[in-house]
C-alpha positions as protocol buffer text, in pm:
chain_id: "A"
residue {
  index: 1
  type: MET
  ca { x: 889 y: -1193 z: -2372 }
}
residue {
  index: 2
  type: ASP
  ca { x: 606 y: -1439 z: -2429 }
}
residue {
  index: 3
  type: LEU
  ca { x: 449 y: -1657 z: -2161 }
}
residue {
  index: 4
  type: LEU
  ca { x: 634 y: -1972 z: -2271 }
}
residue {
  index: 5
  type: ALA
  ca { x: 973 y: -1802 z: -2242 }
}
residue {
  index: 6
  type: LEU
  ca { x: 873 y: -1653 z: -1908 }
}
residue {
  index: 7
  type: PHE
  ca { x: 765 y: -1993 z: -1778 }
}
residue {
  index: 8
  type: THR
  ca { x: 1087 y: -2149 z: -1900 }
}
residue {
  index: 9
  type: THR
  ca { x: 1295 y: -1882 z: -1727 }
}
residue {
  index: 10
  type: VAL
  ca { x: 1110 y: -1926 z: -1400 }
}
residue {
  index: 11
  type: ARG
  ca { x: 1143 y: -2305 z: -1420 }
}
residue {
  index: 12
  type: ARG
  ca { x: 1522 y: -2276 z: -1449 }
}
residue {
  index: 13
  type: HIS
  ca { x: 1536 y: -2108 z: -1107 }
}
residue {
  index: 14
  type: LYS
  ca { x: 1342 y: -2353 z: -893 }
}
residue {
  index: 15
  type: LEU
  ca { x: 1537 y: -2274 z: -578 }
}
residue {
  index: 16
  type: ILE
  ca { x: 1455 y: -1905 z: -601 }
}
residue {
  index: 17
  type: VAL
  ca { x: 1087 y: -1983 z: -662 }
}
residue {
  index: 18
  type: LEU
  ca { x: 1081 y: -2215 z: -361 }
}
residue {
  index: 19
  type: ALA
  ca { x: 1248 y: -1959 z: -135 }
}
residue {
  index: 20
  type: VAL
  ca { x: 1008 y: -1680 z: -236 }
}
residue {
  index: 21
  type: LEU
  ca { x: 713 y: -1917 z: -196 }
}
residue {
  index: 22
  type: LEU
  ca { x: 818 y: -1989 z: 162 }
}
residue {
  index: 23
  type: VAL
  ca { x: 845 y: -1616 z: 230 }
}
residue {
  index: 24
  type: LEU
  ca { x: 496 y: -1566 z: 83 }
}
residue {
  index: 25
  type: ILE
  ca { x: 346 y: -1838 z: 301 }
}
residue {
  index: 26
  type: ALA
  ca { x: 517 y: -1701 z: 612 }
}
residue {
  index: 27
  type: GLY
  ca { x: 407 y: -1344 z: 541 }
}
residue {
  index: 28
  type: ASN
  ca { x: 44 y: -1434 z: 478 }
}
residue {
  index: 29
  type: ALA
  ca { x: 40 y: -1657 z: 786 }
}
residue {
  index: 30
  type: PHE
  ca { x: 168 y: -1366 z: 995 }
}
residue {
  index: 31
  type: VAL
  ca { x: -100 y: -1136 z: 852 }
}
residue {
  index: 32
  type: ALA
  ca { x: -376 y: -1390 z: 914 }
}
residue {
  index: 33
  type: PHE
  ca { x: -272 y: -1508 z: 1259 }
}
residue {
  index: 34
  type: GLY
  ca { x: -10 y: -1268 z: 1394 }
}
residue {
  index: 35
  type: ILE
  ca { x: -194 y: -936 z: 1350 }
}
residue {
  index: 36
  type: PRO
  ca { x: -485 y: -890 z: 1594 }
}
residue {
  index: 37
  type: PRO
  ca { x: -829 y: -865 z: 1428 }
}
residue {
  index: 38
  type: ARG
  ca { x: -1004 y: -531 z: 1403 }
}
residue {
  index: 39
  type: TYR
  ca { x: -1366 y: -462 z: 1499 }
}
residue {
  index: 40
  type: GLU
  ca { x: -1577 y: -154 z: 1445 }
}
residue {
  index: 41
  type: SER
  ca { x: -1913 y: -19 z: 1555 }
}
residue {
  index: 42
  type: GLN
  ca { x: -2096 y: 283 z: 1414 }
}
residue {
  index: 43
  type: ALA
  ca { x: -2344 y: 539 z: 1537 }
}
residue {
  index: 44
  type: GLN
  ca { x: -2509 y: 830 z: 1354 }
}
residue {
  index: 45
  type: TYR
  ca { x: -2637 y: 1157 z: 1494 }
}
residue {
  index: 46
  type: VAL
  ca { x: -2836 y: 1432 z: 1324 }
}
residue {
  index: 47
  type: LEU
  ca { x: -2766 y: 1795 z: 1402 }
}
residue {
  index: 48
  type: ILE
  ca { x: -3075 y: 1984 z: 1522 }
}
residue {
  index: 49
  type: ALA
  ca { x: -3064 y: 2360 z: 1476 }
}
residue {
  index: 50
  type: PRO
  ca { x: -3194 y: 2584 z: 1758 }
}
residue {
  index: 51
  type: PRO
  ca { x: -3449 y: 2857 z: 1703 }
}
residue {
  index: 52
  type: PRO
  ca { x: -3313 y: 3175 z: 1546 }
}
residue {
  index: 53
  type: GLN
  ca { x: -3207 y: 3466 z: 1761 }
}
residue {
  index: 54
  type: PRO
  ca { x: -3503 y: 3685 z: 1872 }
}
residue {
  index: 55
  type: THR
  ca { x: -3576 y: 3985 z: 1655 }
}
residue {
  index: 56
  type: GLU
  ca { x: -3654 y: 4332 z: 1781 }
}
residue {
  index: 57
  type: ALA
  ca { x: -4022 y: 4278 z: 1712 }
}
residue {
  index: 58
  type: ALA
  ca { x: -4019 y: 3960 z: 1920 }
}
residue {
  index: 59
  type: ILE
  ca { x: -3843 y: 4141 z: 2204 }
}
residue {
  index: 60
  type: GLU
  ca { x: -4108 y: 4417 z: 2197 }
}
residue {
  index: 61
  type: ARG
  ca { x: -4379 y: 4154 z: 2230 }
}
residue {
  index: 62
  type: ASP
  ca { x: -4193 y: 3965 z: 2502 }
}
residue {
  index: 63
  type: PRO
  ca { x: -3947 y: 4183 z: 2695 }
}
residue {
  index: 64
  type: GLY
  ca { x: -3836 y: 3875 z: 2888 }
}
residue {
  index: 65
  type: LEU
  ca { x: -3631 y: 3769 z: 2587 }
}
residue {
  index: 66
  type: LEU
  ca { x: -3377 y: 4037 z: 2678 }
}
residue {
  index: 67
  type: LYS
  ca { x: -3276 y: 3827 z: 2975 }
}
residue {
  index: 68
  type: VAL
  ca { x: -3198 y: 3528 z: 2751 }
}
residue {
  index: 69
  type: ASN
  ca { x: -2848 y: 3513 z: 2604 }
}
residue {
  index: 70
  type: ALA
  ca { x: -2886 y: 3406 z: 2240 }
}
residue {
  index: 71
  type: ASN
  ca { x: -2527 y: 3492 z: 2145 }
}
residue {
  index: 72
  type: ASN
  ca { x: -2431 y: 3163 z: 1982 }
}
residue {
  index: 73
  type: PRO
  ca { x: -2163 y: 3243 z: 1720 }
}
residue {
  index: 74
  type: TYR
  ca { x: -2257 y: 2936 z: 1514 }
}
residue {
  index: 75
  type: LEU
  ca { x: -2607 y: 3073 z: 1459 }
}
residue {
  index: 76
  type: ARG
  ca { x: -2454 y: 3341 z: 1239 }
}
residue {
  index: 77
  type: LEU
  ca { x: -2310 y: 3087 z: 996 }
}
residue {
  index: 78
  type: PRO
  ca { x: -2491 y: 3064 z: 660 }
}
residue {
  index: 79
  type: ASN
  ca { x: -2479 y: 2682 z: 652 }
}
residue {
  index: 80
  type: PRO
  ca { x: -2530 y: 2463 z: 961 }
}
residue {
  index: 81
  type: SER
  ca { x: -2314 y: 2188 z: 806 }
}
residue {
  index: 82
  type: VAL
  ca { x: -2012 y: 2395 z: 903 }
}
residue {
  index: 83
  type: VAL
  ca { x: -2091 y: 2308 z: 1265 }
}
residue {
  index: 84
  type: VAL
  ca { x: -2049 y: 1937 z: 1183 }
}
residue {
  index: 85
  type: ASP
  ca { x: -1717 y: 2002 z: 1009 }
}
residue {
  index: 86
  type: VAL
  ca { x: -1582 y: 2205 z: 1300 }
}
residue {
  index: 87
  type: LEU
  ca { x: -1700 y: 1943 z: 1548 }
}
residue {
  index: 88
  type: SER
  ca { x: -1533 y: 1663 z: 1348 }
}
residue {
  index: 89
  type: GLN
  ca { x: -1201 y: 1847 z: 1341 }
}
residue {
  index: 90
  type: ARG
  ca { x: -1214 y: 1917 z: 1714 }
}
residue {
  index: 91
  type: VAL
  ca { x: -1286 y: 1556 z: 1816 }
}
residue {
  index: 92
  type: SER
  ca { x: -1030 y: 1422 z: 1564 }
}
residue {
  index: 93
  type: GLY
  ca { x: -760 y: 1661 z: 1689 }
}
residue {
  index: 94
  type: ASN
  ca { x: -447 y: 1533 z: 1858 }
}
residue {
  index: 95
  type: MET
  ca { x: -529 y: 1674 z: 2201 }
}
residue {
  index: 96
  type: ILE
  ca { x: -877 y: 1521 z: 2232 }
}
residue {
  index: 97
  type: ARG
  ca { x: -764 y: 1198 z: 2064 }
}
residue {
  index: 98
  type: GLN
  ca { x: -490 y: 1157 z: 2324 }
}
residue {
  index: 99
  type: GLU
  ca { x: -737 y: 1222 z: 2604 }
}
residue {
  index: 100
  type: LEU
  ca { x: -968 y: 953 z: 2469 }
}
residue {
  index: 101
  type: ILE
  ca { x: -677 y: 709 z: 2433 }
}
residue {
  index: 102
  type: ASN
  ca { x: -587 y: 770 z: 2797 }
}
residue {
  index: 103
  type: GLN
  ca { x: -946 y: 684 z: 2888 }
}
residue {
  index: 104
  type: GLY
  ca { x: -923 y: 351 z: 2704 }
}
residue {
  index: 105
  type: ALA
  ca { x: -1042 y: 436 z: 2353 }
}
residue {
  index: 106
  type: ASP
  ca { x: -880 y: 296 z: 2041 }
}
residue {
  index: 107
  type: GLU
  ca { x: -672 y: 544 z: 1845 }
}
residue {
  index: 108
  type: ASP
  ca { x: -820 y: 455 z: 1506 }
}
residue {
  index: 109
  type: TYR
  ca { x: -1170 y: 591 z: 1569 }
}
residue {
  index: 110
  type: THR
  ca { x: -1320 y: 831 z: 1314 }
}
residue {
  index: 111
  type: ILE
  ca { x: -1584 y: 1102 z: 1319 }
}
residue {
  index: 112
  type: SER
  ca { x: -1705 y: 1269 z: 1000 }
}
residue {
  index: 113
  type: SER
  ca { x: -2003 y: 1426 z: 830 }
}
residue {
  index: 114
  type: THR
  ca { x: -2220 y: 1237 z: 586 }
}
residue {
  index: 115
  type: ASN
  ca { x: -2496 y: 1322 z: 341 }
}
residue {
  index: 116
  type: ALA
  ca { x: -2715 y: 1029 z: 441 }
}
residue {
  index: 117
  type: ILE
  ca { x: -2985 y: 1271 z: 560 }
}
residue {
  index: 118
  type: GLY
  ca { x: -2997 y: 1635 z: 465 }
}
residue {
  index: 119
  type: SER
  ca { x: -2697 y: 1832 z: 349 }
}
residue {
  index: 120
  type: GLY
  ca { x: -2403 y: 1732 z: 566 }
}
residue {
  index: 121
  type: LEU
  ca { x: -2603 y: 1746 z: 890 }
}
residue {
  index: 122
  type: VAL
  ca { x: -2543 y: 1382 z: 990 }
}
residue {
  index: 123
  type: ILE
  ca { x: -2248 y: 1295 z: 1213 }
}
residue {
  index: 124
  type: ASN
  ca { x: -2103 y: 948 z: 1163 }
}
residue {
  index: 125
  type: VAL
  ca { x: -1899 y: 810 z: 1454 }
}
residue {
  index: 126
  type: VAL
  ca { x: -1700 y: 488 z: 1410 }
}
residue {
  index: 127
  type: GLY
  ca { x: -1549 y: 314 z: 1711 }
}
residue {
  index: 128
  type: THR
  ca { x: -1268 y: 64 z: 1651 }
}
residue {
  index: 129
  type: GLY
  ca { x: -1086 y: -191 z: 1862 }
}
residue {
  index: 130
  type: SER
  ca { x: -912 y: -526 z: 1873 }
}
residue {
  index: 131
  type: SER
  ca { x: -1220 y: -690 z: 2028 }
}
residue {
  index: 132
  type: PRO
  ca { x: -1598 y: -631 z: 2018 }
}
residue {
  index: 133
  type: ASP
  ca { x: -1594 y: -488 z: 2370 }
}
residue {
  index: 134
  type: SER
  ca { x: -1308 y: -253 z: 2285 }
}
residue {
  index: 135
  type: ALA
  ca { x: -1490 y: -123 z: 1976 }
}
residue {
  index: 136
  type: ALA
  ca { x: -1812 y: -65 z: 2173 }
}
residue {
  index: 137
  type: ARG
  ca { x: -1623 y: 117 z: 2449 }
}
residue {
  index: 138
  type: THR
  ca { x: -1443 y: 336 z: 2197 }
}
residue {
  index: 139
  type: LEU
  ca { x: -1773 y: 430 z: 2032 }
}
residue {
  index: 140
  type: ASP
  ca { x: -1924 y: 523 z: 2368 }
}
residue {
  index: 141
  type: LEU
  ca { x: -1627 y: 739 z: 2469 }
}
residue {
  index: 142
  type: VAL
  ca { x: -1609 y: 918 z: 2134 }
}
residue {
  index: 143
  type: SER
  ca { x: -1985 y: 983 z: 2130 }
}
residue {
  index: 144
  type: LYS
  ca { x: -1978 y: 1139 z: 2476 }
}
residue {
  index: 145
  type: SER
  ca { x: -1675 y: 1348 z: 2384 }
}
residue {
  index: 146
  type: MET
  ca { x: -1852 y: 1463 z: 2067 }
}
residue {
  index: 147
  type: GLU
  ca { x: -2157 y: 1580 z: 2262 }
}
residue {
  index: 148
  type: LYS
  ca { x: -1937 y: 1760 z: 2516 }
}
residue {
  index: 149
  type: GLU
  ca { x: -1735 y: 1938 z: 2249 }
}
residue {
  index: 150
  type: LEU
  ca { x: -2051 y: 2041 z: 2066 }
}
residue {
  index: 151
  type: TYR
  ca { x: -2182 y: 2195 z: 2386 }
}
residue {
  index: 152
  type: ASP
  ca { x: -1857 y: 2367 z: 2488 }
}
residue {
  index: 153
  type: MET
  ca { x: -1779 y: 2527 z: 2153 }
}
residue {
  index: 154
  type: GLN
  ca { x: -2119 y: 2698 z: 2144 }
}
residue {
  index: 155
  type: LYS
  ca { x: -2097 y: 2827 z: 2504 }
}
residue {
  index: 156
  type: VAL
  ca { x: -1796 y: 3044 z: 2428 }
}
residue {
  index: 157
  type: ASP
  ca { x: -2010 y: 3357 z: 2470 }
}
residue {
  index: 158
  type: GLY
  ca { x: -2237 y: 3211 z: 2735 }
}
residue {
  index: 159
  type: ALA
  ca { x: -2532 y: 3139 z: 2508 }
}
residue {
  index: 160
  type: ASP
  ca { x: -2843 y: 2993 z: 2668 }
}
residue {
  index: 161
  type: ASP
  ca { x: -2900 y: 2620 z: 2616 }
}
residue {
  index: 162
  type: LYS
  ca { x: -3215 y: 2704 z: 2422 }
}
residue {
  index: 163
  type: TYR
  ca { x: -3001 y: 2848 z: 2139 }
}
residue {
  index: 164
  type: LEU
  ca { x: -2753 y: 2563 z: 2105 }
}
residue {
  index: 165
  type: PHE
  ca { x: -2726 y: 2299 z: 1833 }
}
residue {
  index: 166
  type: GLN
  ca { x: -2797 y: 1948 z: 1955 }
}
residue {
  index: 167
  type: ALA
  ca { x: -2693 y: 1606 z: 1826 }
}
residue {
  index: 168
  type: LEU
  ca { x: -2974 y: 1350 z: 1837 }
}
residue {
  index: 169
  type: PRO
  ca { x: -2905 y: 982 z: 1769 }
}
residue {
  index: 170
  type: ILE
  ca { x: -3073 y: 845 z: 1456 }
}
residue {
  index: 171
  type: ASN
  ca { x: -3041 y: 472 z: 1530 }
}
residue {
  index: 172
  type: PRO
  ca { x: -2890 y: 265 z: 1811 }
}
residue {
  index: 173
  type: PRO
  ca { x: -2520 y: 183 z: 1771 }
}
residue {
  index: 174
  type: THR
  ca { x: -2453 y: -113 z: 1545 }
}
residue {
  index: 175
  type: ASP
  ca { x: -2313 y: -438 z: 1681 }
}
residue {
  index: 176
  type: PRO
  ca { x: -1933 y: -464 z: 1656 }
}
residue {
  index: 177
  type: THR
  ca { x: -1831 y: -650 z: 1341 }
}
residue {
  index: 178
  type: ARG
  ca { x: -1492 y: -773 z: 1232 }
}
residue {
  index: 179
  type: LYS
  ca { x: -1322 y: -558 z: 971 }
}
residue {
  index: 180
  type: VAL
  ca { x: -1171 y: -789 z: 707 }
}
residue {
  index: 181
  type: THR
  ca { x: -1081 y: -526 z: 448 }
}
residue {
  index: 182
  type: GLY
  ca { x: -759 y: -442 z: 629 }
}
residue {
  index: 183
  type: THR
  ca { x: -653 y: -807 z: 637 }
}
residue {
  index: 184
  type: ILE
  ca { x: -729 y: -848 z: 268 }
}
residue {
  index: 185
  type: ARG
  ca { x: -527 y: -539 z: 181 }
}
residue {
  index: 186
  type: SER
  ca { x: -233 y: -670 z: 385 }
}
residue {
  index: 187
  type: VAL
  ca { x: -246 y: -1009 z: 211 }
}
residue {
  index: 188
  type: ILE
  ca { x: -252 y: -841 z: -129 }
}
residue {
  index: 189
  type: ALA
  ca { x: 41 y: -618 z: -32 }
}
residue {
  index: 190
  type: VAL
  ca { x: 249 y: -916 z: 87 }
}
residue {
  index: 191
  type: SER
  ca { x: 170 y: -1113 z: -230 }
}
residue {
  index: 192
  type: ALA
  ca { x: 263 y: -821 z: -454 }
}
residue {
  index: 193
  type: ALA
  ca { x: 589 y: -766 z: -266 }
}
residue {
  index: 194
  type: CYS
  ca { x: 682 y: -1135 z: -301 }
}
residue {
  index: 195
  type: LEU
  ca { x: 603 y: -1125 z: -673 }
}
residue {
  index: 196
  type: VAL
  ca { x: 833 y: -826 z: -720 }
}
residue {
  index: 197
  type: LEU
  ca { x: 1100 y: -1001 z: -514 }
}
residue {
  index: 198
  type: LEU
  ca { x: 1071 y: -1316 z: -726 }
}
residue {
  index: 199
  type: PHE
  ca { x: 1122 y: -1140 z: -1059 }
}
residue {
  index: 200
  type: GLY
  ca { x: 1396 y: -924 z: -909 }
}
residue {
  index: 201
  type: LEU
  ca { x: 1596 y: -1226 z: -792 }
}
residue {
  index: 202
  type: ILE
  ca { x: 1543 y: -1405 z: -1123 }
}
residue {
  index: 203
  type: SER
  ca { x: 1662 y: -1097 z: -1313 }
}
residue {
  index: 204
  type: VAL
  ca { x: 1977 y: -1083 z: -1100 }
}
residue {
  index: 205
  type: ALA
  ca { x: 2038 y: -1454 z: -1150 }
}
residue {
  index: 206
  type: GLU
  ca { x: 1994 y: -1420 z: -1527 }
}
residue {
  index: 207
  type: ALA
  ca { x: 2234 y: -1124 z: -1536 }
}
residue {
  index: 208
  type: VAL
  ca { x: 2504 y: -1294 z: -1326 }
}
residue {
  index: 209
  type: GLY
  ca { x: 2482 y: -1633 z: -1501 }
}
residue {
  index: 210
  type: PRO
  ca { x: 2628 y: -1536 z: -1845 }
}
residue {
  index: 211
  type: ARG
  ca { x: 2924 y: -1358 z: -1683 }
}
residue {
  index: 212
  type: ARG
  ca { x: 3046 y: -1683 z: -1530 }
}
residue {
  index: 213
  type: THR
  ca { x: 3049 y: -1862 z: -1864 }
}
residue {
  index: 214
  type: LYS
  ca { x: 3364 y: -1840 z: -2078 }
}
residue {
  index: 215
  type: GLN
  ca { x: 3309 y: -1666 z: -2405 }
}
residue {
  index: 216
  type: VAL
  ca { x: 3323 y: -1897 z: -2708 }
}
residue {
  index: 217
  type: VAL
  ca { x: 3511 y: -1737 z: -2999 }
}
residue {
  index: 218
  type: PRO
  ca { x: 3501 y: -1882 z: -3352 }
}
residue {
  index: 219
  type: PHE
  ca { x: 3842 y: -1996 z: -3474 }
}
residue {
  index: 220
  type: ASP
  ca { x: 3810 y: -1835 z: -3815 }
}
residue {
  index: 221
  type: ASP
  ca { x: 3760 y: -1485 z: -3674 }
}
residue {
  index: 222
  type: PRO
  ca { x: 4099 y: -1311 z: -3716 }
}
residue {
  index: 223
  type: ASP
  ca { x: 4006 y: -1016 z: -3494 }
}
residue {
  index: 224
  type: ALA
  ca { x: 3878 y: -1217 z: -3198 }
}
residue {
  index: 225
  type: PRO
  ca { x: 4107 y: -1273 z: -2895 }
}
residue {
  index: 226
  type: ARG
  ca { x: 4240 y: -1625 z: -2860 }
}
residue {
  index: 227
  type: ASP
  ca { x: 4388 y: -1828 z: -2583 }
}
residue {
  index: 228
  type: VAL
  ca { x: 4740 y: -1907 z: -2707 }
}
residue {
  index: 229
  type: THR
  ca { x: 4861 y: -2076 z: -2391 }
}
residue {
  index: 230
  type: GLY
  ca { x: 4745 y: -2425 z: -2491 }
}
residue {
  index: 231
  type: PRO
  ca { x: 4770 y: -2633 z: -2809 }
}
residue {
  index: 232
  type: THR
  ca { x: 4489 y: -2624 z: -3054 }
}
residue {
  index: 233
  type: THR
  ca { x: 4351 y: -2917 z: -3242 }
}
residue {
  index: 234
  type: ALA
  ca { x: 4094 y: -2732 z: -3448 }
}
residue {
  index: 235
  type: PRO
  ca { x: 4125 y: -2766 z: -3826 }
}
residue {
  index: 236
  type: VAL
  ca { x: 4258 y: -2478 z: -4032 }
}
residue {
  index: 237
  type: VAL
  ca { x: 3981 y: -2344 z: -4250 }
}
residue {
  index: 238
  type: PRO
  ca { x: 4101 y: -2114 z: -4531 }
}
residue {
  index: 239
  type: PRO
  ca { x: 3871 y: -1833 z: -4634 }
}
residue {
  index: 240
  type: ARG
  ca { x: 3627 y: -1922 z: -4910 }
}
residue {
  index: 241
  type: ALA
  ca { x: 3635 y: -1713 z: -5222 }
}
residue {
  index: 242
  type: ASN
  ca { x: 3284 y: -1788 z: -5328 }
}
residue {
  index: 243
  type: ALA
  ca { x: 3016 y: -2048 z: -5277 }
}
residue {
  index: 244
  type: SER
  ca { x: 3118 y: -2243 z: -5593 }
}
residue {
  index: 245
  type: ASP
  ca { x: 3471 y: -2323 z: -5473 }
}
residue {
  index: 246
  type: LEU
  ca { x: 3525 y: -2668 z: -5338 }
}
residue {
  index: 247
  type: THR
  ca { x: 3749 y: -2660 z: -5034 }
}
residue {
  index: 248
  type: ILE
  ca { x: 3869 y: -2969 z: -4858 }
}
residue {
  index: 249
  type: VAL
  ca { x: 3948 y: -2915 z: -4495 }
}
residue {
  index: 250
  type: LEU
  ca { x: 4218 y: -3144 z: -4358 }
}
residue {
  index: 251
  type: PRO
  ca { x: 4327 y: -3158 z: -3998 }
}
residue {
  index: 252
  type: ARG
  ca { x: 4670 y: -3028 z: -3917 }
}
residue {
  index: 253
  type: VAL
  ca { x: 4908 y: -3309 z: -3823 }
}
residue {
  index: 254
  type: ARG
  ca { x: 5170 y: -3230 z: -3566 }
}
residue {
  index: 255
  type: GLY
  ca { x: 5525 y: -3259 z: -3692 }
}
residue {
  index: 256
  type: THR
  ca { x: 5460 y: -3208 z: -4063 }
}
residue {
  index: 257
  type: GLU
  ca { x: 5635 y: -2875 z: -4063 }
}
residue {
  index: 258
  type: GLN
  ca { x: 5967 y: -3029 z: -3954 }
}
residue {
  index: 259
  type: GLN
  ca { x: 5962 y: -3311 z: -4205 }
}
residue {
  index: 260
  type: GLY
  ca { x: 5912 y: -3091 z: -4512 }
}
residue {
  index: 261
  type: PRO
  ca { x: 5784 y: -3207 z: -4853 }
}
residue {
  index: 262
  type: ALA
  ca { x: 5808 y: -3568 z: -4956 }
}
residue {
  index: 263
  type: SER
  ca { x: 6043 y: -3481 z: -5248 }
}
residue {
  index: 264
  type: GLN
  ca { x: 6303 y: -3341 z: -5006 }
}
residue {
  index: 265
  type: ARG
  ca { x: 6305 y: -3638 z: -4771 }
}
residue {
  index: 266
  type: PRO
  ca { x: 6625 y: -3850 z: -4789 }
}
residue {
  index: 267
  type: ALA
  ca { x: 6585 y: -4184 z: -4948 }
}
residue {
  index: 268
  type: ARG
  ca { x: 6614 y: -4483 z: -4727 }
}
residue {
  index: 269
  type: ASP
  ca { x: 6861 y: -4748 z: -4801 }
}
């Protein structure tokens, strides 16, 4: 179907187009004014590795190291970026998320690792909310929970604080800014849904329309069904033998069959 035929089809269904247009305007107005705006604020932390566990030679030089508990299980990992991944999963878990929500944090916060500096050793915390103050509060609560979880998960064997990973802030938290990408995605989704609805209704209207129209059957088709209930006034067209024959089509006059040929009519006095 070309564009001209498509435009002609759409123009025939002006009421459907008007109805879908009203739905589109109402949906976009609800997205723009009915859904609360979203704000977000970010903070980044870099993971600082502790000194390695003391060797036997270091203990011989300083026997006091035997009194220090260096049993941090995360020091035995080959890559420190695993600590960031474990920390992200713990803070993003359902239990801690629910605790933060109960404290007043927004449920859509995120915490993840990034390669901005080093190899996955940067922790990116994003606080969200329906207002700038709510986003800033969420960021503060999540950051404190992140530091607490980082400390607790390394103290499982009672390691000394000297042998614990630490999260140091890189920059101050950013100012809360409005997040417009979600609104734009919602507007696009509503527009696409209305477009699908428009063509769906037009397709239904085009399919139902021909069924309500009575089928027109040519009179000279002997196999086609005919309506014999009413009189016909169409001319009788005999079949043509070839294109060179000259056939004169005369209308059938009612009552000629009863009168018969002119030669058989009784003469008038």
